[in-house]
CSV table of C-alpha atoms in Angstrom, one decimal:
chain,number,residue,atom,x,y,z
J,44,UNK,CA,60.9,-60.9,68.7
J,45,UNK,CA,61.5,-59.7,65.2
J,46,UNK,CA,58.4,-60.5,64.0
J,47,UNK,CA,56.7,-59.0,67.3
J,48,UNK,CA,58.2,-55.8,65.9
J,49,UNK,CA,57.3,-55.9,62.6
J,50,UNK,CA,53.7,-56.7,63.4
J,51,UNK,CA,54.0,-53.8,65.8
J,52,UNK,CA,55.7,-51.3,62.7
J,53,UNK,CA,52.7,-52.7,60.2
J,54,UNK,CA,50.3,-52.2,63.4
J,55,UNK,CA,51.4,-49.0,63.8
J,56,UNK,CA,51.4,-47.9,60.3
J,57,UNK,CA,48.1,-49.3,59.7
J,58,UNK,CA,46.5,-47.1,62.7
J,59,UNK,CA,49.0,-44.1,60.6
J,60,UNK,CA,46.9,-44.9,57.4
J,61,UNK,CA,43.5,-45.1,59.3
J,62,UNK,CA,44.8,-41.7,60.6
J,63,UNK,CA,44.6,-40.5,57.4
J,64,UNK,CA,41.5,-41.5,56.3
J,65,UNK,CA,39.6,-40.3,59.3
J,66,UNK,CA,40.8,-36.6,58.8
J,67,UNK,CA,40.2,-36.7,55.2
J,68,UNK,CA,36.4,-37.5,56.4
J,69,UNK,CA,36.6,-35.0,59.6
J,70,UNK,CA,37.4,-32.3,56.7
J,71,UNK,CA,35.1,-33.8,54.4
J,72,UNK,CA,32.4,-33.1,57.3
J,73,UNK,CA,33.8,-29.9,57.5
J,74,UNK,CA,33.5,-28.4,54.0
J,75,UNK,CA,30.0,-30.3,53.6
J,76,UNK,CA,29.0,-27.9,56.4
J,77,UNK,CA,30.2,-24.8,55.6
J,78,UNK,CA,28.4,-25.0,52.0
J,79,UNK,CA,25.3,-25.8,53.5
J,80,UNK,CA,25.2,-23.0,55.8
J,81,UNK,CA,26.8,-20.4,53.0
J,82,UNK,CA,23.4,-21.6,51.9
J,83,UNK,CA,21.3,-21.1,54.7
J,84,UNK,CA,23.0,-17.3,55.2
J,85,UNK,CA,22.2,-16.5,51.3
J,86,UNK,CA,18.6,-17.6,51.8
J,87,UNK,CA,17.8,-16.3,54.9
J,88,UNK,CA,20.0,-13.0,55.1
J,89,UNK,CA,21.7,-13.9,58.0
J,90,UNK,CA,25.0,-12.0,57.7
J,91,UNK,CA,26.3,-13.3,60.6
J,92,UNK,CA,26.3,-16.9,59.4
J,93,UNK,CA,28.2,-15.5,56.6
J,94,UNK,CA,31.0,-14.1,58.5
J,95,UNK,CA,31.2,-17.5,60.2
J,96,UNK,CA,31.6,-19.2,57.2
J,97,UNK,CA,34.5,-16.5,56.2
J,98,UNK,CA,36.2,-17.2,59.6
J,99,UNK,CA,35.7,-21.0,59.7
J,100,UNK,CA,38.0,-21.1,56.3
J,101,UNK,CA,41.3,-20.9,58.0
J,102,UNK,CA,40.0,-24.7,60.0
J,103,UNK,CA,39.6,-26.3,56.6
J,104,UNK,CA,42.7,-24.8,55.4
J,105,UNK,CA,44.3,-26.2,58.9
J,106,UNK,CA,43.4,-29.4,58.2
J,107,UNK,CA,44.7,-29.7,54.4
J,108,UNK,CA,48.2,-28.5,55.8
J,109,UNK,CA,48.1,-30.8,58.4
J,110,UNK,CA,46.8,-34.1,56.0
J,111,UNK,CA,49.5,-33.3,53.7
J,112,UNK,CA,52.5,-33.6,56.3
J,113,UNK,CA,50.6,-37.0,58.1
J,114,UNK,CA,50.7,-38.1,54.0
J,115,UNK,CA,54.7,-36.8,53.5
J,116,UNK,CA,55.1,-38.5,56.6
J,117,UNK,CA,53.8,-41.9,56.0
J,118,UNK,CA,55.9,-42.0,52.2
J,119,UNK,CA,59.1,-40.7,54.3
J,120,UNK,CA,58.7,-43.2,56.8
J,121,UNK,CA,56.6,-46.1,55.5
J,122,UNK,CA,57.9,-46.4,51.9
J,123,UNK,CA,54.0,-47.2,51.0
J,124,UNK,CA,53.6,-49.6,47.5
J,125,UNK,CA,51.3,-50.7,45.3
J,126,UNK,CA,47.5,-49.8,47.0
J,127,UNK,CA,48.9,-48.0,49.8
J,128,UNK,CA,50.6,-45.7,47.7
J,129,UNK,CA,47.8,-44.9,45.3
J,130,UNK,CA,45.9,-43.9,48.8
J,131,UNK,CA,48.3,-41.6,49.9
J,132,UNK,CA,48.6,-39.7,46.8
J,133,UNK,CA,45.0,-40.1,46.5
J,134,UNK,CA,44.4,-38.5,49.9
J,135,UNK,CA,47.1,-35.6,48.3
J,136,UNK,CA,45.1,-35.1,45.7
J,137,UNK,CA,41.5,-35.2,46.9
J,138,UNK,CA,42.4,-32.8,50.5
J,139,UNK,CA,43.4,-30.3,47.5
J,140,UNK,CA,39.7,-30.4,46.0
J,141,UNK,CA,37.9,-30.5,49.3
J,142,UNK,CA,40.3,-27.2,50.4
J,143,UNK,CA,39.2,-25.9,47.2
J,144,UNK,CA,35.2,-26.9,47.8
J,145,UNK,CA,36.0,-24.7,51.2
J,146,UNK,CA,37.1,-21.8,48.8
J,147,UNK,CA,34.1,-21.8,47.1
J,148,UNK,CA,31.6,-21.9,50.3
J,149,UNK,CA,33.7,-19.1,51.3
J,150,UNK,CA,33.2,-17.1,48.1
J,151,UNK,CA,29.3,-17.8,48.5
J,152,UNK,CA,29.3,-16.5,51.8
J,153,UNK,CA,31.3,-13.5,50.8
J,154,UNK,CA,28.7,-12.9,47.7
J,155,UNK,CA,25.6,-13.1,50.2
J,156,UNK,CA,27.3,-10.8,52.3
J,157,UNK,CA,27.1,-8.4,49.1
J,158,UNK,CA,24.4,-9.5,48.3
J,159,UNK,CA,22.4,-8.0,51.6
J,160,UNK,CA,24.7,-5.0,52.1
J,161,UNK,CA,23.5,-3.3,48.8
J,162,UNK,CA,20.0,-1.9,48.9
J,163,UNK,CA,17.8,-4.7,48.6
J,164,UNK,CA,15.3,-4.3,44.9
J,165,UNK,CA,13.3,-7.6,44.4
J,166,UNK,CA,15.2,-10.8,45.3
J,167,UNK,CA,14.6,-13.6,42.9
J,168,UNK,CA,13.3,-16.4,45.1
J,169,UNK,CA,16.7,-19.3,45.9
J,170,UNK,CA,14.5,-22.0,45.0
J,171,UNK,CA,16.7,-23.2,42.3
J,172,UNK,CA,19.8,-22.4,44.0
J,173,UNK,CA,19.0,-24.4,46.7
J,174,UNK,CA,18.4,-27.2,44.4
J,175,UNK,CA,21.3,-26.7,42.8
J,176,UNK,CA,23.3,-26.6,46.2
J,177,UNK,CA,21.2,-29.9,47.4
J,178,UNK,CA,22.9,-31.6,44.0
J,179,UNK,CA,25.9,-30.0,45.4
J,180,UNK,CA,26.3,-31.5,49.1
J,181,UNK,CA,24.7,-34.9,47.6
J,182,UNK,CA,28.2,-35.6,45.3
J,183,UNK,CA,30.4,-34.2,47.9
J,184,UNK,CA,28.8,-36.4,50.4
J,185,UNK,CA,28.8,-39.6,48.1
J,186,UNK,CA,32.4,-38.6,46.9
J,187,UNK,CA,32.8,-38.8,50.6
J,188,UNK,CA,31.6,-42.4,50.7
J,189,UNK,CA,33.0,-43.8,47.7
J,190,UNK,CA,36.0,-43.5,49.6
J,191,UNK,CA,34.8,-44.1,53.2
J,192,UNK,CA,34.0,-47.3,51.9
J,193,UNK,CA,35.9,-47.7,48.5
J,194,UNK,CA,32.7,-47.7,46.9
J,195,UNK,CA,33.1,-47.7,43.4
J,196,UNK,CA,29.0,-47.9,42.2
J,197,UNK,CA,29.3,-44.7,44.5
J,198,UNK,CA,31.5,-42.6,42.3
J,199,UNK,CA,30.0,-43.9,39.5
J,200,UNK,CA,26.5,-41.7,40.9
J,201,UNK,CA,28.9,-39.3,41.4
J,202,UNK,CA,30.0,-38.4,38.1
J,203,UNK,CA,26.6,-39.1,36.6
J,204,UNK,CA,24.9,-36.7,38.7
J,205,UNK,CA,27.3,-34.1,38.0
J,206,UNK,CA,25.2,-33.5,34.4
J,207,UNK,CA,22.2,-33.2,36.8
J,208,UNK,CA,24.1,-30.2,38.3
J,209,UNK,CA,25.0,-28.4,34.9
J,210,UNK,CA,22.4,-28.8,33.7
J,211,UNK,CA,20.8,-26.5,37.3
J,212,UNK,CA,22.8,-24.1,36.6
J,213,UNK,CA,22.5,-23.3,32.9
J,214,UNK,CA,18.6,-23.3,34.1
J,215,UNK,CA,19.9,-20.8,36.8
J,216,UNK,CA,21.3,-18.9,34.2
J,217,UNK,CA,18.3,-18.5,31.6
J,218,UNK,CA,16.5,-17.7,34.6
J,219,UNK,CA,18.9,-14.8,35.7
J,220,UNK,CA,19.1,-13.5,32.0
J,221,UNK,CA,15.2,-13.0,31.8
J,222,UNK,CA,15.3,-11.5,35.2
J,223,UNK,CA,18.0,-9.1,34.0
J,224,UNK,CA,16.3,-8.4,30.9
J,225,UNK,CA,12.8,-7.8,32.5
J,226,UNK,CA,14.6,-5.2,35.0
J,227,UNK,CA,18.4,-3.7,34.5
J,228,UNK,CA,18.3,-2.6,38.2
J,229,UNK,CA,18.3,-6.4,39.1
J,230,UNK,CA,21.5,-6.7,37.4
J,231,UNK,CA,24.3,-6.4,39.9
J,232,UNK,CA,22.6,-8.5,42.1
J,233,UNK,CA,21.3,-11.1,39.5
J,234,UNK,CA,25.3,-11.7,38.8
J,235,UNK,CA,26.0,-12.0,42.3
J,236,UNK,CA,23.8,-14.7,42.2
J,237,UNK,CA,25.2,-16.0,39.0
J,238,UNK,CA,28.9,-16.0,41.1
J,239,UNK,CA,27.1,-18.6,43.7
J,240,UNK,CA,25.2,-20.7,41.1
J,241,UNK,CA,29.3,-20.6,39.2
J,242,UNK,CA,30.5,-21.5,43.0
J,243,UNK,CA,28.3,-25.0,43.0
J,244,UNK,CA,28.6,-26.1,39.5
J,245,UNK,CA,32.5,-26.3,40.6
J,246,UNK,CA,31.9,-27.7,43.9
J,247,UNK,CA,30.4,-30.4,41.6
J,248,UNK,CA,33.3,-30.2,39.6
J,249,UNK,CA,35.6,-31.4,42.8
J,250,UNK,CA,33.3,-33.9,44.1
J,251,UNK,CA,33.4,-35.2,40.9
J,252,UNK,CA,37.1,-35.2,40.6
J,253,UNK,CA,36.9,-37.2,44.4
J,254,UNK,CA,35.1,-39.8,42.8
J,255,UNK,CA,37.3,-40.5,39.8
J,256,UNK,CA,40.6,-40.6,42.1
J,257,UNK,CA,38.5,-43.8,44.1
J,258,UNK,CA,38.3,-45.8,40.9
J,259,UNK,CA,41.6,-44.9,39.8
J,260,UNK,CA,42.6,-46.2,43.7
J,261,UNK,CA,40.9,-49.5,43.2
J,262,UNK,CA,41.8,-50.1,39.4
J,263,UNK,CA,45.1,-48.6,39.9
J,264,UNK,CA,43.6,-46.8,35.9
J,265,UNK,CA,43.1,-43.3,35.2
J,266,UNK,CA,39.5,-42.6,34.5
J,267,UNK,CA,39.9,-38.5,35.2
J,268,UNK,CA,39.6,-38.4,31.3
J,269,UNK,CA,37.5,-40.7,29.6
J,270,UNK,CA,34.2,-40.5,28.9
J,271,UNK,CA,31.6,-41.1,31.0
J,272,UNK,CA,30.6,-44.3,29.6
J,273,UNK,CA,34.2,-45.4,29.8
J,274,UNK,CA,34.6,-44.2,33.5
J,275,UNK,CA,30.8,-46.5,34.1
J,276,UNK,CA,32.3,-49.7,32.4
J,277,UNK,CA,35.5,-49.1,34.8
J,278,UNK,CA,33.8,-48.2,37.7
J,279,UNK,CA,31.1,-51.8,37.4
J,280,UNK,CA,34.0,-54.6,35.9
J,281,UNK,CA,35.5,-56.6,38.3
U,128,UNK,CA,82.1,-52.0,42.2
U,129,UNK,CA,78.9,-51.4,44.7
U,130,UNK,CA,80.1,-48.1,44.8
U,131,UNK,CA,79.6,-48.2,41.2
U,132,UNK,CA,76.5,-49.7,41.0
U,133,UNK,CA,75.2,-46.9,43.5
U,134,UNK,CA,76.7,-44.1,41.8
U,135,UNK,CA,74.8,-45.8,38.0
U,136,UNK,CA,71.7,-45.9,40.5
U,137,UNK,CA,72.0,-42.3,41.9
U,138,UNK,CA,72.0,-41.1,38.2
U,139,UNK,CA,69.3,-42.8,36.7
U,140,UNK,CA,67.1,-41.7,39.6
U,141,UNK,CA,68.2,-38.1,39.1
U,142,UNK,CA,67.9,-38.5,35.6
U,143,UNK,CA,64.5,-39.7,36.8
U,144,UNK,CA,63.7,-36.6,38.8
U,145,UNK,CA,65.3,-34.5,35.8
U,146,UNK,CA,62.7,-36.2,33.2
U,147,UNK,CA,59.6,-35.6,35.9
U,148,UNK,CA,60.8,-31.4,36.1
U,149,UNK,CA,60.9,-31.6,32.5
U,150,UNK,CA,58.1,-33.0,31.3
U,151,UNK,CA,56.1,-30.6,34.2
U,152,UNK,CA,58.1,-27.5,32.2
U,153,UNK,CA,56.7,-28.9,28.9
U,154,UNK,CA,52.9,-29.3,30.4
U,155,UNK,CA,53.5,-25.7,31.4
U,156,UNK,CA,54.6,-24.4,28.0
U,157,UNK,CA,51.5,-26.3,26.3
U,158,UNK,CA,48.9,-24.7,28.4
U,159,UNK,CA,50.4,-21.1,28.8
U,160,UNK,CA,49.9,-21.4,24.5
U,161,UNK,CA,46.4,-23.1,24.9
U,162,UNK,CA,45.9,-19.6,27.1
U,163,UNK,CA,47.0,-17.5,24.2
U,164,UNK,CA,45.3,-19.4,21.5
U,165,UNK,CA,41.8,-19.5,23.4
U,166,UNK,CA,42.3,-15.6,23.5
U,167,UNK,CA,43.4,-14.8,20.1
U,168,UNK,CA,40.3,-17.4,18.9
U,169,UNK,CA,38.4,-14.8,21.1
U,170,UNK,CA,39.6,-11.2,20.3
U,171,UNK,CA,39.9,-12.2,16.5
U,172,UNK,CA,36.7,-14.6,16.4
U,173,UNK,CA,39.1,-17.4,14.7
U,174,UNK,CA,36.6,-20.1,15.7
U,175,UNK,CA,38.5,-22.8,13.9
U,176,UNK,CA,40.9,-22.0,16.4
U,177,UNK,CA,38.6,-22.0,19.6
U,178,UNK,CA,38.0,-25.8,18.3
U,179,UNK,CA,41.9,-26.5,18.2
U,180,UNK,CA,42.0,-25.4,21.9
U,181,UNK,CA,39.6,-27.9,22.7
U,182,UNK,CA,40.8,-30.8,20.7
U,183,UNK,CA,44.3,-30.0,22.2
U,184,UNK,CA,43.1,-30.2,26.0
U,185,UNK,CA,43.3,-34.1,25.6
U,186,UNK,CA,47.2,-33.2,25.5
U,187,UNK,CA,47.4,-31.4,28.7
U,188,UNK,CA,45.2,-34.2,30.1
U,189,UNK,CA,47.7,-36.9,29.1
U,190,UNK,CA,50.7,-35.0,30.2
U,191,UNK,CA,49.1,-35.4,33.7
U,192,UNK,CA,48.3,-38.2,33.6
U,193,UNK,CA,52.1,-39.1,32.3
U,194,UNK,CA,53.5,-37.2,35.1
U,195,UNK,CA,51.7,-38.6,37.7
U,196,UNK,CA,53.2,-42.0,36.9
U,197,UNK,CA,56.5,-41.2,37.0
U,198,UNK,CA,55.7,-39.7,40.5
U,199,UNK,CA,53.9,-42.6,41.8
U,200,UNK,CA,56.9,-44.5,40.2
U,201,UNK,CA,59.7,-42.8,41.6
U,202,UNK,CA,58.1,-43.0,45.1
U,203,UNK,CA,57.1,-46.8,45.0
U,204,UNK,CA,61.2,-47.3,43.4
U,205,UNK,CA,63.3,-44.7,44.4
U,206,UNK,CA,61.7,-43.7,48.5
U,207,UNK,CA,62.9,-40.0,48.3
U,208,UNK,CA,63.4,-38.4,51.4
U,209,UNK,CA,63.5,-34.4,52.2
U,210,UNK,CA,63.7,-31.9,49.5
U,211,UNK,CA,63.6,-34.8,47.1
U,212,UNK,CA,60.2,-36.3,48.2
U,213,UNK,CA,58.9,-32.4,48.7
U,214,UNK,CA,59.7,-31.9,45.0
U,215,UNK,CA,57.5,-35.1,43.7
U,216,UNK,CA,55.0,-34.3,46.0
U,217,UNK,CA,54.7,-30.9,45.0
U,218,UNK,CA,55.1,-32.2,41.1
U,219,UNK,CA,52.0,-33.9,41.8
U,220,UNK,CA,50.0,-31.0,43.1
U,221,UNK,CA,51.5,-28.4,40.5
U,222,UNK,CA,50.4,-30.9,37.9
U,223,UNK,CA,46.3,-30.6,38.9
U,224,UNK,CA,46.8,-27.0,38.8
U,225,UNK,CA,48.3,-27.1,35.2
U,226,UNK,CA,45.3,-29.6,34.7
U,227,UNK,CA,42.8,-27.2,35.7
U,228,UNK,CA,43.8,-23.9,33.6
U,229,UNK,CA,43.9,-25.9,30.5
U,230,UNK,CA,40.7,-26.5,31.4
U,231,UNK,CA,40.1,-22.7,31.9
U,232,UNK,CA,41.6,-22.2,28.5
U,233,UNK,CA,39.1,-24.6,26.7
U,234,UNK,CA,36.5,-22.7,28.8
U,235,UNK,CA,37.1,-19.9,27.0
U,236,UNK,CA,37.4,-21.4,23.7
U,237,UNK,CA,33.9,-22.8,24.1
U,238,UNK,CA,32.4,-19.4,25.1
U,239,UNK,CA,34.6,-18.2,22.2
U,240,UNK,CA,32.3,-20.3,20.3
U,241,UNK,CA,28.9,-19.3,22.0
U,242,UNK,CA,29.8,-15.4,21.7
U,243,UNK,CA,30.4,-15.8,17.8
U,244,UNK,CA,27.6,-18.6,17.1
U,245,UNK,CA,25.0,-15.7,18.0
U,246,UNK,CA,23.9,-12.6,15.7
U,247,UNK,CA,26.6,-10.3,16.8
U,248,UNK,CA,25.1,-7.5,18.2
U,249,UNK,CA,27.5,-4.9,19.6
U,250,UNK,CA,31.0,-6.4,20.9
U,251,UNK,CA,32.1,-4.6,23.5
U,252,UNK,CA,36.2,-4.4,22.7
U,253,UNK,CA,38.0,-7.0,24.1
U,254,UNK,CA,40.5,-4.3,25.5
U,255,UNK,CA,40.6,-5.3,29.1
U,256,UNK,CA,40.1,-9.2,28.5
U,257,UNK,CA,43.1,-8.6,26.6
U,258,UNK,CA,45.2,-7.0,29.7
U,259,UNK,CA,43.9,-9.8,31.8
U,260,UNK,CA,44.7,-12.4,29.8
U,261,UNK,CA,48.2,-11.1,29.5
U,262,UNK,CA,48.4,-10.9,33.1
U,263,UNK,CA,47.2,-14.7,33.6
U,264,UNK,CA,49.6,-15.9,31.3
U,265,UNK,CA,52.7,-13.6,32.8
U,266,UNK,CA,51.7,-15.2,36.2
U,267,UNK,CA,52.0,-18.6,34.8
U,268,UNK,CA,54.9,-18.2,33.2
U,269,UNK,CA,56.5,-16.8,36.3
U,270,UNK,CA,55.2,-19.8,38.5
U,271,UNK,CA,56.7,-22.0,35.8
U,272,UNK,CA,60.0,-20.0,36.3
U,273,UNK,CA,60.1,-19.8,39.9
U,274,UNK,CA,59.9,-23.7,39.8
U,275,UNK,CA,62.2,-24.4,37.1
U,276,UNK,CA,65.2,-22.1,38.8
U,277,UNK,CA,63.6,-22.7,42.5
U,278,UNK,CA,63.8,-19.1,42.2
U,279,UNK,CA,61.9,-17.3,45.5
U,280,UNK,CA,61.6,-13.9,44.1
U,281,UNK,CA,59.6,-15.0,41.3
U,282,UNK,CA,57.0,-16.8,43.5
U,283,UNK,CA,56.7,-13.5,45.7
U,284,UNK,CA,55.9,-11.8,42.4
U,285,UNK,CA,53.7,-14.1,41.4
U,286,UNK,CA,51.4,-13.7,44.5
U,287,UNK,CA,51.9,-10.0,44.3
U,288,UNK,CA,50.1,-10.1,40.9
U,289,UNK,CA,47.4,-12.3,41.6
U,290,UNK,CA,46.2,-9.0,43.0
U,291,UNK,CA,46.3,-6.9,40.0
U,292,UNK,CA,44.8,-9.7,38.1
U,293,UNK,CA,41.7,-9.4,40.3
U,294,UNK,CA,41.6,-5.5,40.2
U,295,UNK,CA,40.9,-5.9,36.6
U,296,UNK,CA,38.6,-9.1,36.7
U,297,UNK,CA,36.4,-6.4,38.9
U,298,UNK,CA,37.3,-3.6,36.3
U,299,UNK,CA,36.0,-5.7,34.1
U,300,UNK,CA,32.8,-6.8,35.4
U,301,UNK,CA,32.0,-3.2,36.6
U,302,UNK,CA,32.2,-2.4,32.4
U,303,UNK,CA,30.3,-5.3,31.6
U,304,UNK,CA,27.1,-4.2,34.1
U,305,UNK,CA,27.6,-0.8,32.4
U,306,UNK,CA,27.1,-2.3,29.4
U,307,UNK,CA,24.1,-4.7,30.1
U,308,UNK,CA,22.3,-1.5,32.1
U,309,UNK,CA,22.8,0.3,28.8
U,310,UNK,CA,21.3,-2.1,26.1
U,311,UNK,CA,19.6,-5.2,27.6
U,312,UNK,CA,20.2,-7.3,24.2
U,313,UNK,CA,24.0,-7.5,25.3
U,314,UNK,CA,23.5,-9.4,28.5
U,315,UNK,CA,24.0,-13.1,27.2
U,316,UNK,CA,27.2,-12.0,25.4
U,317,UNK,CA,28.4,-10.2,27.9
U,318,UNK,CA,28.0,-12.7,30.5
U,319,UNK,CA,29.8,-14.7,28.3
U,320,UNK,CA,32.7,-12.3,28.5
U,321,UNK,CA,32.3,-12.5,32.1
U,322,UNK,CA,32.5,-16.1,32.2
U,323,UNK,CA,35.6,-15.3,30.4
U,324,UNK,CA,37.4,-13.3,32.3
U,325,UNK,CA,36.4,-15.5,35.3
U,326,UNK,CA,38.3,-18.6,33.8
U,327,UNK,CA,41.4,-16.0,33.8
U,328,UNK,CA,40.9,-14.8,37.1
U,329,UNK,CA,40.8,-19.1,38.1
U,330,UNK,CA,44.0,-18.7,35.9
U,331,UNK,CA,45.7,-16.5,38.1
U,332,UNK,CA,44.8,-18.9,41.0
U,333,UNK,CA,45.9,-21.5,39.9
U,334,UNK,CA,49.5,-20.0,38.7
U,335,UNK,CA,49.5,-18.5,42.6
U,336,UNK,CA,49.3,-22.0,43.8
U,337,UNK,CA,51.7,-23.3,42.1
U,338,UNK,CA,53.8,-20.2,43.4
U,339,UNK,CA,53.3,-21.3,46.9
U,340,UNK,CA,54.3,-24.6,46.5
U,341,UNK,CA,57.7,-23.3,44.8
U,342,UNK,CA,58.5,-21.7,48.4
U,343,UNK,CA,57.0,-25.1,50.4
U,344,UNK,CA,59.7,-27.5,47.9
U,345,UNK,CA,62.5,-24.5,49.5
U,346,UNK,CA,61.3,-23.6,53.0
U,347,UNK,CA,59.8,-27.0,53.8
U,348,UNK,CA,57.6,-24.4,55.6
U,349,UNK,CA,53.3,-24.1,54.0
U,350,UNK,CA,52.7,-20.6,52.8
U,351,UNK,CA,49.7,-21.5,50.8
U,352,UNK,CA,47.0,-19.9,54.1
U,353,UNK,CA,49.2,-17.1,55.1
U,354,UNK,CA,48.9,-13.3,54.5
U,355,UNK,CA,50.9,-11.6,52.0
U,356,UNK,CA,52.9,-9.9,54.0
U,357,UNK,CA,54.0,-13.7,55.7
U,358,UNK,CA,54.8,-14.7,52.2
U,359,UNK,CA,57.2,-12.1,51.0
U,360,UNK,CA,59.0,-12.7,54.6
U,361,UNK,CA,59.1,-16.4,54.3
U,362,UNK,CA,60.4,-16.1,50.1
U,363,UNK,CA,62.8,-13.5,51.1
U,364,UNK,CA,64.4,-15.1,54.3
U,365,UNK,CA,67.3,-16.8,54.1
């Protein structure tokens, strides 16, 4: 009878953790698509995407406030140790990035809404951005993974394709200092654009953090601040 | 005797709690001087001291990483419960912000570095930097306040700032497009400058953050997506 009730309470608890993990994902989902269509509205000047975007914020903000209590919860009641516990305040941790990933589609959104209301000169084309925001949506989505499916050679791509990103938008930048040079009317608008580029290379930045919470959750180690050949050799021992 | 051995046990775990508060104070006071330093490297072009900033980073970085132990530690031990567990969980959290603005501050080191590596061609005055800067750092040390005396007032001030802090990030860029329309050979340094006064304006986020957890650990109530006007009624209720 006792042990029927513990096997229900570890039951139970297990299905709490699953709980967990699932909205982590469900918000993951979430964010992935509000940067992509923050994207879409910049290159296609729909406006009304953008407001959508704005508006969709407060559901990712919903769901961090709601993750955080289901993780308060679990310590309160569940006492979690060793593996479980690293979870839990991984989950803590990582529902902060993604909330602030959300932020940042928002700002986009908010800049292409600027970016159309102002008399439209020449546009410099969004091929780059897009690249840059097709970088972007990759490490979210393989941050995303890595601890879907505690996938450590995951986050290692992760963080490695992070330089791929920087490396976008410094070209983004040369690009949008020529264009500003060329013509000073293009200027207000060329930062704009520069505010979105800034936007992704952090949305990088927090996938990128993502990734280095999964090793630390299987290693039980701290890789947030080693080097990047360190955080490989942690990421492929056994 | 048990009673004893309880009462020994009760103050070692608040001496535990005690050490966690401190050491989060101490984080605080390192990266509110890695603020000041990055912006008297800037305003003075003290590049030797642009590189201290970002040789002292790996400080802030092991501070966290300190201070997330003895959270992890004193949940896996000690099972807090209520205002107790809200504290460490809001450590935790408080702890990436702190992260994240000494990263800010070795932003700005490093573009201190880029601005003065380059022929200097006109500087426009670092005036308004200045005044932002001072307002990042005030927020911070306000946030840091408000959590050391659990003081309510000094979160709702916080937030309240955060506004004026991005009045004069805008202030700012409006001078800097002035300035780039005017003379074309300024727009690399002064999107430098923007970059700049965009790692303050992060600043001011992340000290407004840490402000709304302050009223969270008291109110066991989320501020963090309500409107301003919600937040000076939930810091100022009883």
């Amino acid at each position: 009878m006792v042990l029927n009730t513990q096997e229900h309470t570890s039951k139970r608890y297990d299905a709490e953790l699953e709980t967990v993990r699932s909205r982590v994902l469900q918000m993951g989902g979430l964010v992935e698509s509000q940067i992509s269509s923050a994207i879409n509205a910049l290159s296609t000047g729909n406006v009304q995407l953008a407001d959508q975007v704005i508006a969709d914020d407060d559901r990712v903000n919903a769901l961090e406030v709601q993750i955080d209590e289901d993780c308060s919860h679990i310590i309160a009641r569940r006492q979690p140790a060793a593996q479980d516990l690293r979870m839990v305040i991984m989950v803590i941790k990582m529902i902060t990035d993604l909330e602030r990933i959300g932020d940042e589609a928002e700002k986009i959104a908010r800049m292409t809404k600027l970016i159309y209301s102002s008399e439209r000169l020449t546009l410099p084309r969004f091929t780059e951005v897009k690249i840059a925001a097709g970088y972007a949506i990759d490490m979210l989505k393989k941050s995303l993974d890595a601890f879907a499916r505690i996938d450590l050679a995951a986050a290692a791509s992760v963080v490695r394709q992070d330089r791929l990103l920087d490396d976008q938008f410094r070209g983004i930048l040369r690009q949008l200092i020529t264009f500003m040079m060329e013509d000073a009317r293009t200027i207000s608008t060329s930062i704009e654009i520069l505010f979105v580029a800034k936007a992704l290379e952090r949305i990088g930045d927090h996938a990128k953090n993502m990734a280095e919470y999964v090793v630390y959750l299987v290693k039980g180690k701290d890789v947030r601040h080693v080097t990047e050949e360190e955080f490989e050799r942690e990421a492929s021992s056994d």
